[in-house]
Every structure is written in structure tokens, then in C-alpha cells.
Amino acid sequence: MSELAIDREIDRSKMQVSDEVAIEITNMNKWYGSFHVLRDINLTVNQGERIVIAGPSGSGKSTLIRCLNALEEHQQGSIIVDGTELSNDLKNIDKIRSEVGMVFQHFNLFPHLTILENCTLAPIWVRKTPKKEAEERAMHFLEKVKIPDQALKYPGQLSGGQQQRVAIARSLCMMPRIMLFDEPTSALDPEMIKEVLDTMIELAEEGMTMLCVTHEMGFARQVANRVIFMDAGQVVEQNEPEEFFNNPQSERTKLFLSQILGH
Amino acid sequence: MSDVSFVRKEMLPEKAPPASEVGVLGWIRHNLFSSWLNSILTLISLFFIYYVLSNILSWTFESVWNANSLSECREIMMATWGDTHGHACWGVIKDRWLQLLYGFYPPYPAHPDATWSNPPETGSWPAYFRPNLTFVLLLVAIAPVLFPKAPRKLLYVTAAYPFLLPWLMWGGSIWGPLMVAAGFVIGYIAYKLVISAVGSLTALILAIVLPLLWWLFAAGPVAGAINSAIPLGIEPVQSRDFGGFMLAILLGVVAIGVSLPIGIVLALGRQSDLLIVKYLCVGFIEFIRGVPLITLLFVASLLLNLFLPPGTNFDIILRVMIMMTLFSAAYMAEVIRGGLAALPRGQYEGADSLGLNYWQAQRLIIMPQALKISIPGIVSTFIGIFKDTTLVSIIGLFDVIGLTNGIRADTAWNGVYWELFAFIGVLFFVVCFSMSRYSMYLERKLQTGHR
Ligand SMILES: Nc1ncnc2c1ncn2[C@@H]1O[C@H](COP(=O)(O)OP(=O)(O)OP(=O)(O)O)[C@@H](O)[C@H]1O
Ligand SMILES: [Mg+2]
């Protein structure tokens, strides 16, 4: 609900949208029982895009991005991620999951493993990376998120912000081409929000394709190249951040923005 | 209005606490005599403890060891203390402890006439060498499982133990257990050979079916053939000779060791999306839990004969082992299901989102945590099933409880009661208490900070 000031220069040199399509969603529909959660979603995401998805609670934002790595199943339409169509074929699902990183609101770190083990587990078992190489890579990303000294601790011994940064590092260790974020900062205190947002900004600066569900409008303004507003399971409005915030078109968007920005 | 501003000029030094707060006195004051009511309760409890202990201790230690019958015991008591009350007659344990521990297992299987007090002349292993070795090997085999600090090489002993145990205890040709073990090797090789050619499911099915065929049709004849060429084995011991506390440990170890993996599979099956698997598991668990163990044991000892083709020799101890294992597996499944239910959904999603497949997620993420949560329940089930092994005395096996009847039927010891059960109680307590302490140690060790 806040607009945390981002008090640093953002290096936009590598934040470039290419022509290559990363995700293509066509006429996608999803139901929970008889409840129609996602209605006729059409969305094309290019490599290098940074998309923020906003919308009121219950509008289906989480459901949408969880469909992208098959944590939820869609019933109609097609989702093509990095050239692979999401179908019931388990091989496709595992392939897409190993190429799409996901960061959750509640971190979902594995509490019985150390930070380092959290980061090397999937590379070792899914990618069959040799242990030593996996550890080196894990340390590289832990340094990136600025917590290499915590590598041998357990998640329960870290603060929320540190845990979330570990979760980001854990995803990065799989070398994903796309990162999904589902409200990565909503379970955190303001100071920790800042550390996590900083990490996400750095990721964007390196040209990562990102889809973020977030209420951090400061992040949306400065980092996103596109903001998507959802309500009642549909995409209501999408635009470049400047236009989206200064000149919203739909009544629902205006109402939402006035509530969330508090004016 | 007074002035509320205050600035401390000097910091206060640390002072020693008053004598009544520290040390032994402080502890006693705080914990035992903190109020009138508390003091009265403390005194009553102290008196009660003194009363119970003074009786038990004098019974235990003002006792007779050197006697060959109860009447001799009584005579010695009369001569020493002037009455026969309040004194234990440990002579019965001294006389029969081997039987209570080993049942009728022959001390020297190769020399049927030899006994403990009358050992064979030469060239023989020490008395009860085989059960004792089996027990020592058990400790070696479980050490690497229980303690991560134990050398990893011991895991080879662990892997060999399931085949060593029946061979050492029942004896016979070495080729039988080796051929059974060969079945696992066959399955493993088959899996490795075909996994790249066909899918993992086909390979898995093959890895199960091939060994089954081997065990059913080939293992027996092959073992027989090799044995007639190269006879290699030890003296067989009949199941009816098994007994005593050894039998409790044997049944307990097998039931505990086998029921944990079966319980895990049942718990996973119960959560499965495959309806048939799910209802098979639910049906099995609910059926077994709804029936008293003693009924299952009667089924094992009597009813099963009706269903088996006449003439088949299906060992009674093996049957009892199967029933006890199934019984404890059903409870285990429910305990583990509790652990699974306590895991947040985020753990599954975290594993899924990283691309781990179902079995990897279960093995690396879900089970370690679910089992850790379930440790107290799992150990309770272990302790329960271990104590329930005494029920086999009802179907005529000579476990410790069954043996006490025989001992008391002996004219020399007719009337002995407390001493036998105190001895048995101590044996069980030592084992069960160790399990309980180990589970506490394990819980502490696996503690990785709050979640
Ligand atoms: N497993 C489920 N079964 C049935 N309905 C569900 C399920 N998960 C979510 N829903 C419903 O689907 C709708 C969309 O949920 P979703 O979690 O996608 O919303 P959201 O936009 O992420 O909201 P929030 O901002 O609160 O996280 C909600 O109305 C929710 O109640
Ligand atoms: Mg949500």
C-alpha cells in the first residue's frame, strides 16, 4: 500500500525489451469448481520485460502467475512459456518449472536445510550440476543478494528480508530466463521491503524478464515497463507506468489507484 | 508541577544477589518451599517417596541370591531376618536367567546334548554365540542410521543385516539368504539397464516384477543346486526353540524396521490423487487399526493354515512377524500422515516451483520434515509394538511372559511371582527408555530454529 521512495539511480542500460517472446497466453480461462477466476486472459510478454500486476484482493493476480509455472492448472486456452506449451505432459511442466523462477510471499524456504543447501538442492537434483559447481554458483548468487556470510545458517535464523533474498537467490541458482514474484514484500517490515526491492531492482538492471504481483507502486513506476491492472479475473487496463498512474482510463483503475495511493 | 527531567550522573554497579536467591538454598526455597501450601505438599511427597523407596529398596537388596528353590529361599530368609516378607528371592533369576533371555535356543546348536553348565569338549563357539553375535551386529547395523557421526562404511553392515539376521538365527545353508539378496541385485541391474531405453515407470515395474519372479520360481531351486555342489551353512535351529527376551527383540526389531517404510508408503498412498491407491490404503489402515492385535495373531497362528495349501510349512515366527509389522505399519501411517498434514502447503509449492519431481520432493523436502514432526509419535508406536510382542505368549510362543508360566509350574519355583515380573519389567524398561531418550536427542539435534 505504500510508495516507498527508491532513492537510487537506476541503471537502464541493460533494461531492454527484445522482440523474442517469453510468454504467450491466449484466451486462457480458469475455474475453481464453478467459480470463474480467470477470464479470457490474453497476454504476450517479451524477453526483458518487467511487468507489474496490480489489482484488488481476490482479483486473480496470484492465480494468473501461478498458472505460468503450472502450480495451478488452466482449463481453456493456451500458455506457451519459452516456446514450450504448458499441457498435462509432466515432462513439459518440469522443463518449464526449471526455467521459470518463482518467489513467494511467505518465502517457502526449506527450514530443514541450510541456506547453501536450499540454493544447491534443485541444481543438483534437477539440473544434475556437480555439487562443487552448484555450491560455487550458490555462493555467487548469495553474494549478489548480499548474504554470503549466512550460507551455513538455517532459514529460521534469518530475518524476513534476508529469507526473501535467499529465496530469490535460490531461484536464480536454477538460471531461470523468467522470474515470477507473488507479493514478495507483503509479509515484510518497511526496512526489509527496501532490501528486497533493491535486490529485485538489481535483477531488473541485469535484463531479467520479470512478472511481479506487488503493491509497491514506487517499484512499478521506476522499474516496470508495463503495469497490468486486473479485477474480477480479467485484465482491465494495461499501460506504461507513467500513463497508468497519471492518466488511468477505466473507472475501476481510478478507484483502485485512489485507494492504494491514498489521494 | 514538579520537574520531571532527570539525568543519571553515575551508572549503578552490579551487586551480588541476596543469599536466599542463589545456590542450593535458593533453589530449594524457590522450588520446594515457596509458600505454605507448597511446603506442605513437599513434605507429604517426600514422606511418600521415602515410604515407597524404603520398601522397594529393602525388598530388592535384602534378598536371597543363592537358593535353588523357593522353599530354600524362605528358609534362608527366616534364618537371616526372622520373616519371609519383604525380601526378594532372586534365586529364581539366577537359576533361570538364560531361559528368560534365550528361551530354548540351544547354547551350542552343533552339539545338541551340550548345555550351558556342560559345554562341549572343544572346537565350538562360545555358548549362545549366534544370538549374541546377531545382537551385536544389530547394534553395529543401526549405529550409522541413528548417529550421523558413526562411520559411513558401517552402512554396508546395515545393508547386509536383513540377510544376516535370519541366517544367523535360524541357521541352514548360506545360499538361501544369498539368493534372496540376489533378487535385489537383479532388480537394480534391470532398472539400470533399461532406464535409458524405456521410461522410468516401465523400468520400475520391471525392477519389481523380475525379482518377484526370481524369488518365486528360481531362487529356491538355484540355492538348492548350489548348496548340493558347495554345501556351506550352519546348524539349523527350529522356530519352536526361539523364546525369551530374545524373541521380543527379534520380533520388535523386524516390526519396527519394516513398518517404518511401509508406514511411509501407506501415508503417501492415503494422500494420493490416484483414487484406487488411496482407498486401498485407507481400507488397509482402518481395517488393521480396527482389529485388536491379538486377533491378528490368532489369524496368524490358526486361521492362516486354512487358507494355505496343506503341507506348506509357513514358519509361525515369520507369520507373527508379518502380522506385527502390518499392525505397526497402520499406526505408523497415521502418525506420519499427521506430520504431513502439519507441513504448510508452501513447502510443496516451493519444491514444485524449482522443478523437483514428485519423488524428489517427497524424499528431499516433505518426508524429512514430516518425519521430524512425527518423531514423538513414531517412537511411541515403536515402544508400543515392542511391548506388544509379549502378546505372542497367548498363541503359544515362549516369550518371556510365556516362560514365567513354565517356571512357576516347576515345583521348585511354584509361587514365585514378583521377582520374575520385576526382572522382565527392568529388561523392557531399559530398551523402551533408551528409545525414548534417543528420540529426545534426535529432536534436539534436528532443531533448526523456529520456522
Ligand atoms: N484453491 C482455491 N479454491 C477455490 N477458490 C480459490 C482458490 N484459490 C483462490 N481462490 C479464489 O480465487 C480468487 C482469486 O484468488 P487469488 O489468490 O488469485 O487473488 P489475488 O488477486 O492474488 O488476491 P490477493 O491480493 O489477496 O493475494 C479469490 O476469489 C479466491 O477466493
Ligand atoms: Mg495473491
PDB file of N, CA and C in Angstrom, chain A residues 28 37 46 71 159:
ATOM      1  N   MET A  28      -6.979 -17.589 -22.234  1.00  0.00           N
ATOM      2  CA  MET A  28      -6.868 -18.533 -21.135  1.00  0.00           C
ATOM      3  C   MET A  28      -8.010 -18.322 -20.145  1.00  0.00           C
ATOM      4  N   VAL A  37     -12.374 -17.902 -12.129  1.00  0.00           N
ATOM      5  CA  VAL A  37     -11.357 -16.977 -11.582  1.00  0.00           C
ATOM      6  C   VAL A  37     -10.658 -16.155 -12.643  1.00  0.00           C
ATOM      7  N   ASN A  46       7.449 -10.144 -23.670  1.00  0.00           N
ATOM      8  CA  ASN A  46       8.706 -10.318 -24.409  1.00  0.00           C
ATOM      9  C   ASN A  46       9.869 -10.481 -23.451  1.00  0.00           C
ATOM     10  N   LEU A  71       1.656 -24.296 -11.226  1.00  0.00           N
ATOM     11  CA  LEU A  71       1.259 -24.583  -9.849  1.00  0.00           C
ATOM     12  C   LEU A  71      -0.260 -24.672  -9.798  1.00  0.00           C
ATOM     13  N   SER A 159      16.365 -13.030   9.273  1.00  0.00           N
ATOM     14  CA  SER A 159      15.220 -12.124   9.297  1.00  0.00           C
ATOM     15  C   SER A 159      14.388 -12.344   8.042  1.00  0.00           C
TER      16      SER A 159
END
